[in-house]
Short mmCIF file of C-alpha atoms in Angstrom, two decimals:
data_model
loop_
_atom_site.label_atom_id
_atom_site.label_comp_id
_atom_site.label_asym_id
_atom_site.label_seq_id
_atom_site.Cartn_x
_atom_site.Cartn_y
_atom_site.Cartn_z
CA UNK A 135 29.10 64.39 29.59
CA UNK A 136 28.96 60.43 29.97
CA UNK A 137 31.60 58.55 28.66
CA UNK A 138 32.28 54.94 28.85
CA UNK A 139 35.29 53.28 31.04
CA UNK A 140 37.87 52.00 28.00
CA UNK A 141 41.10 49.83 28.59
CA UNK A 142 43.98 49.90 28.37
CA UNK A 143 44.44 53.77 28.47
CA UNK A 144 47.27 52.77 26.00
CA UNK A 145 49.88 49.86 24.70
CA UNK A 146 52.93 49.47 23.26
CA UNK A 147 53.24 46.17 21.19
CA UNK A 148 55.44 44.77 19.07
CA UNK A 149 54.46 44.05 15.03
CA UNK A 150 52.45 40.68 15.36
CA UNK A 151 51.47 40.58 18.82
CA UNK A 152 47.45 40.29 19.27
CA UNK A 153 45.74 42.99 20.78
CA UNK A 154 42.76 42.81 23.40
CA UNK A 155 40.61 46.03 24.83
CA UNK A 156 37.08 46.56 26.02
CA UNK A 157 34.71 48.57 27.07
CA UNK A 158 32.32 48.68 30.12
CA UNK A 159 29.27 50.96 30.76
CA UNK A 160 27.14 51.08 33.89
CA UNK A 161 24.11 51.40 31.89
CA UNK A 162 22.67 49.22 28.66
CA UNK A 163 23.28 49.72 25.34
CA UNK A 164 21.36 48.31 21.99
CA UNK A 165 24.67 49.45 19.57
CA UNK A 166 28.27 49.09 20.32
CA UNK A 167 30.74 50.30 17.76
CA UNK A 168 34.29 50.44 17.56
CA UNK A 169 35.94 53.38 15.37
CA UNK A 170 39.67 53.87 15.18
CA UNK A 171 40.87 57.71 14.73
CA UNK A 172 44.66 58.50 12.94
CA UNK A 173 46.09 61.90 13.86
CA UNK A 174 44.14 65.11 12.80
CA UNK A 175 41.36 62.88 11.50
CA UNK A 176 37.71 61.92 11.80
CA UNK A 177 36.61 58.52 13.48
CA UNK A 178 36.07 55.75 10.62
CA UNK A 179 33.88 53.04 12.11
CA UNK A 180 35.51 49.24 12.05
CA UNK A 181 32.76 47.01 13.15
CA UNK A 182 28.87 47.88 14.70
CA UNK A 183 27.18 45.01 16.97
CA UNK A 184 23.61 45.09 17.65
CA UNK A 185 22.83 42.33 19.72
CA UNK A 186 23.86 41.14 22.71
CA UNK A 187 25.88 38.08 22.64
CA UNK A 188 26.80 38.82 18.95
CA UNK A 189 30.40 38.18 17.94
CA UNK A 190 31.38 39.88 14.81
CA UNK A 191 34.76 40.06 12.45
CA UNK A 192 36.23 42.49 10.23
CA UNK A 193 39.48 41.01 9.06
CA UNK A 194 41.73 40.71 11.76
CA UNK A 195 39.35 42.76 14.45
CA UNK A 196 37.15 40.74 15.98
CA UNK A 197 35.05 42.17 18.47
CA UNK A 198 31.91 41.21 20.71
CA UNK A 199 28.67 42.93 22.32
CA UNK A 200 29.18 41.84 25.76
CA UNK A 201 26.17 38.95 27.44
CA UNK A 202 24.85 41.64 29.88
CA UNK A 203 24.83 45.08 27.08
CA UNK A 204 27.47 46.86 29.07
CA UNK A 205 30.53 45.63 27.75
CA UNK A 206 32.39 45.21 24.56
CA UNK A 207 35.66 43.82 23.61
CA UNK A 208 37.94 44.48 20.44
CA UNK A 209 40.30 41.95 18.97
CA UNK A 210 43.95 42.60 17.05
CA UNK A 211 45.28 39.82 15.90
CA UNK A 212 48.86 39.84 14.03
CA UNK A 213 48.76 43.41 14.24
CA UNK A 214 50.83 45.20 11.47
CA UNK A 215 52.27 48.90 11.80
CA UNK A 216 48.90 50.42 10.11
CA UNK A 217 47.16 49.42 13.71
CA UNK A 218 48.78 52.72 14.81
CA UNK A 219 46.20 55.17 15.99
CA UNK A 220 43.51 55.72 18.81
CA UNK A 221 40.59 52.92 19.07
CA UNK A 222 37.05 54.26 20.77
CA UNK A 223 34.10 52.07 21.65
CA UNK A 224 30.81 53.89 21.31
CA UNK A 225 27.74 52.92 22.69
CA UNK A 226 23.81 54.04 21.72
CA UNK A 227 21.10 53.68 24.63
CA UNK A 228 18.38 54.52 21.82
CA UNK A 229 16.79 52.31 19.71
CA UNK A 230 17.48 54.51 16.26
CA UNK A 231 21.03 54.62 14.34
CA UNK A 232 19.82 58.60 14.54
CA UNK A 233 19.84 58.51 18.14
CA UNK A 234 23.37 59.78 19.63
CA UNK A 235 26.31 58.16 20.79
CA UNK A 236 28.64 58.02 23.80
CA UNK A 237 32.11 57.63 23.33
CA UNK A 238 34.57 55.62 25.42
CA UNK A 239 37.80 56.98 27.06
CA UNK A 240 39.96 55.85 24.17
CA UNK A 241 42.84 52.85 23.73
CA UNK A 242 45.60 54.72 21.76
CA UNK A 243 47.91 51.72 20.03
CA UNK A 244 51.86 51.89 19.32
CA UNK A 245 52.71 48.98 17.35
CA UNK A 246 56.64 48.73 17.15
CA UNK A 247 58.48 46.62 14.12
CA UNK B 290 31.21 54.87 0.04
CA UNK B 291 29.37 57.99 2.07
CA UNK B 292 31.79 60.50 2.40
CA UNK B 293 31.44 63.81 4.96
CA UNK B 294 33.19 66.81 4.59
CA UNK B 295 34.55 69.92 6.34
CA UNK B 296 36.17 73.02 5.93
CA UNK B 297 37.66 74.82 6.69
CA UNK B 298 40.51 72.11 7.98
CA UNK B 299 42.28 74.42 9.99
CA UNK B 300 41.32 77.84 11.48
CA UNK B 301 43.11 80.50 12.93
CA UNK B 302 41.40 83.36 14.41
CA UNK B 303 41.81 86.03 17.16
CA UNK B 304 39.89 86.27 20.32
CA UNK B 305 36.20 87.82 20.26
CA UNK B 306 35.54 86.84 16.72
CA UNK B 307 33.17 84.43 15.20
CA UNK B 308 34.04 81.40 13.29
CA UNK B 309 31.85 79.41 10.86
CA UNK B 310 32.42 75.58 10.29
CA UNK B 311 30.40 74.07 7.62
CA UNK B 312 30.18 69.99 7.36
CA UNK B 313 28.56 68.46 4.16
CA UNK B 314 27.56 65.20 3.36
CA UNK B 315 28.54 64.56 0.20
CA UNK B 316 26.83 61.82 -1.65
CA UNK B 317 23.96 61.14 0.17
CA UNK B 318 21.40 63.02 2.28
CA UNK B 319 21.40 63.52 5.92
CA UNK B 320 18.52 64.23 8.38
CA UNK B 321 20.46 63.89 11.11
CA UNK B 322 24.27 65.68 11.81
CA UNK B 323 26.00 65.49 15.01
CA UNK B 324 28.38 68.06 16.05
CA UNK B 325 31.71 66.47 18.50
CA UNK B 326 34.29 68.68 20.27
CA UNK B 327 38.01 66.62 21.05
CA UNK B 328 40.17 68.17 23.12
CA UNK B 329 43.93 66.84 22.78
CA UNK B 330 44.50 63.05 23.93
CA UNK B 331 40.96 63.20 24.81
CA UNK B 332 36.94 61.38 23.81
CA UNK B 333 34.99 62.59 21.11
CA UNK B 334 31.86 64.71 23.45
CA UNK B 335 28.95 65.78 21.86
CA UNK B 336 28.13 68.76 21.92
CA UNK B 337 24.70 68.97 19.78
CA UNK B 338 22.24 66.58 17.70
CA UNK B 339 21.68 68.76 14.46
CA UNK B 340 18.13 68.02 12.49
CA UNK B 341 17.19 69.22 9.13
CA UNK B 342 14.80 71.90 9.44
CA UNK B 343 14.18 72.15 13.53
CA UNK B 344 16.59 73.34 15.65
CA UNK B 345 19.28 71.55 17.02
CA UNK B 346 19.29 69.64 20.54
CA UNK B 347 21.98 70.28 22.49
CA UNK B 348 24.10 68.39 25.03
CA UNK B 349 23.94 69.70 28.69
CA UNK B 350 26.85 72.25 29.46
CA UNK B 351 26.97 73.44 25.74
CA UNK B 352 25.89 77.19 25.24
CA UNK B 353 23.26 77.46 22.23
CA UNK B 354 24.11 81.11 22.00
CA UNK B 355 27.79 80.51 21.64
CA UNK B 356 27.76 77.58 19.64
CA UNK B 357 24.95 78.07 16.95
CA UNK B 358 24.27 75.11 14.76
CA UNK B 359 21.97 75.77 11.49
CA UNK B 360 20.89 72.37 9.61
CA UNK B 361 19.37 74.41 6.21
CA UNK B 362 19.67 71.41 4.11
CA UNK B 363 19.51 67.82 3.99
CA UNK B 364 23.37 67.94 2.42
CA UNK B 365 24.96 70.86 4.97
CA UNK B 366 25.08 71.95 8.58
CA UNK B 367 27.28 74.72 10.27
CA UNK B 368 28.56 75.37 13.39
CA UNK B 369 29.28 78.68 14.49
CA UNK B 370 31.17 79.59 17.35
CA UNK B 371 30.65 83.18 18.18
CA UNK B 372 32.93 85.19 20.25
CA UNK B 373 35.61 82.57 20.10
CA UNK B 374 37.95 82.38 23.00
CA UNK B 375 41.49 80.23 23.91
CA UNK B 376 39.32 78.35 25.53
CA UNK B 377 37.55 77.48 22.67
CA UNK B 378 40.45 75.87 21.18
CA UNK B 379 39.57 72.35 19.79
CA UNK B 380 38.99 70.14 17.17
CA UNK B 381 35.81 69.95 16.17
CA UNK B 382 34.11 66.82 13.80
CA UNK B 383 30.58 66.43 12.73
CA UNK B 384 29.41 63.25 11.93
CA UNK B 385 26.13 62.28 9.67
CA UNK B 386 23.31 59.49 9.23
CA UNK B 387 22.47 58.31 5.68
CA UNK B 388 18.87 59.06 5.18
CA UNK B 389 16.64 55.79 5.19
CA UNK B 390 20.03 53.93 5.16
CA UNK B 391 18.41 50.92 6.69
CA UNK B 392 19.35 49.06 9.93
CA UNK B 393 23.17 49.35 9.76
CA UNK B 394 23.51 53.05 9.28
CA UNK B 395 25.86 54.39 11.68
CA UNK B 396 27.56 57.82 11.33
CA UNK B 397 30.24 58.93 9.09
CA UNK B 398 32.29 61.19 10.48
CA UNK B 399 33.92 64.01 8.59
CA UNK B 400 37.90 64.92 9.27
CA UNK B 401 37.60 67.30 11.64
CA UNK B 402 38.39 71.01 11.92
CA UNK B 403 41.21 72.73 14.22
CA UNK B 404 40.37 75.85 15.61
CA UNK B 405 42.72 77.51 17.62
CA UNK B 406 42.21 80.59 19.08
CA UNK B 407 44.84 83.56 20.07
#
């Protein structure tokens, strides 16, 4: 199936360090969302952005629906051990929040003390 | 807060057999359920949109007669993968859409179930 291009595959910080990934698509999206997944659990979403341009914060994630609708980036900043886990970008070509999603590659986070 | 579940958690069963996952949305009521497969250190794929009452639509490269998804309520759909193999091995999460849960309603996704397969 389609999946979008994520980076970094992975990173290793240490405890306060900001953090910086995104997401590119070849094709447009209307939705991008970034979820982050612990170990042996589901996806809990962090932030949805809906239009393009739009710049939106959750605490310290900060994240952006990129000018041209096939990009996103996510924002860390003073990340704390609880960052620990695997971030996706998802992206939805359809105009409904029913319609499905694709799922990016996956940035998995180590955050040392 | 809209909470999905599933069960079971964990599964353990031996090749050629059939195993039912159930995934229920607890406190509200969803038309729409969505039915992943993650393979280890891998992306969420989807492997079938799951609507109340119709069948399910599912994602190219995904057997309906292996994987059979039944959405019988607005509150419950199962997965059921029939004549398991190792192969089929996975963790498998279902997701759900609020009904009329306005513009921001994105999916909640339940925790997952392991199946593994001998």
């Amino acid at each position: 199936g389609q999946q979008l291009n994520q980076s970094p595959q992975s990173m290793f910080i240490q405890e306060g360090e900001d953090v910086s990934m995104n997401c590119t698509s070849s094709s447009i999206f209307n939705t991008w969302l970034w979820y982050k997944q612990d170990p042996g659990e589901g996806p809990v979403l962090l932030i949805a952005l809906y239009k393009a341009g739009e710049l939106t914060s959750n605490g310290r994630l900060t994240a952006q629906f990129g000018i041209t609708r096939k990009d996103s980036f996510l924002n860390i900043s003073a990340s704390i051990p609880s960052d620990v886990g695997i971030y996706f970008c998802a992206g939805r070509e359809g105009a409904y929040n029913t319609d499905k999603l694709i799922f990016g590659t996956g940035t998995r986070l180590q955050v040392f003390p | 807060g809209a909470v999905v579940s599933q069960h079971p958690s964990w599964v353990i069963c031996k090749s050629g057999t059939s195993v039912k996952i159930e995934c229920r949305s607890l406190d509200f009521q969803a038309t729409t359920m969505f039915w992943y497969r993650q393979f280890p250190k891998q992306s969420l794929m989807l492997m079938a949109t799951s609507n109340e009452g119709s069948k399910a639509t599912y994602e190219q490269g995904v057997e309906k007669d292996k994987f059979l998804i039944n959405h019988a309520s607005l509150t419950l759909s199962t997965l059921t993968v029939t004549s398991a193999h190792p192969e089929d091995s996975s963790f498998y999460i279902c997701s759900a859409n609020r009904l009329a849960g306005g513009v921001y309603n994105e999916q909640f996704f339940g925790p997952g179930t392991r199946l593994t397969v001998l």
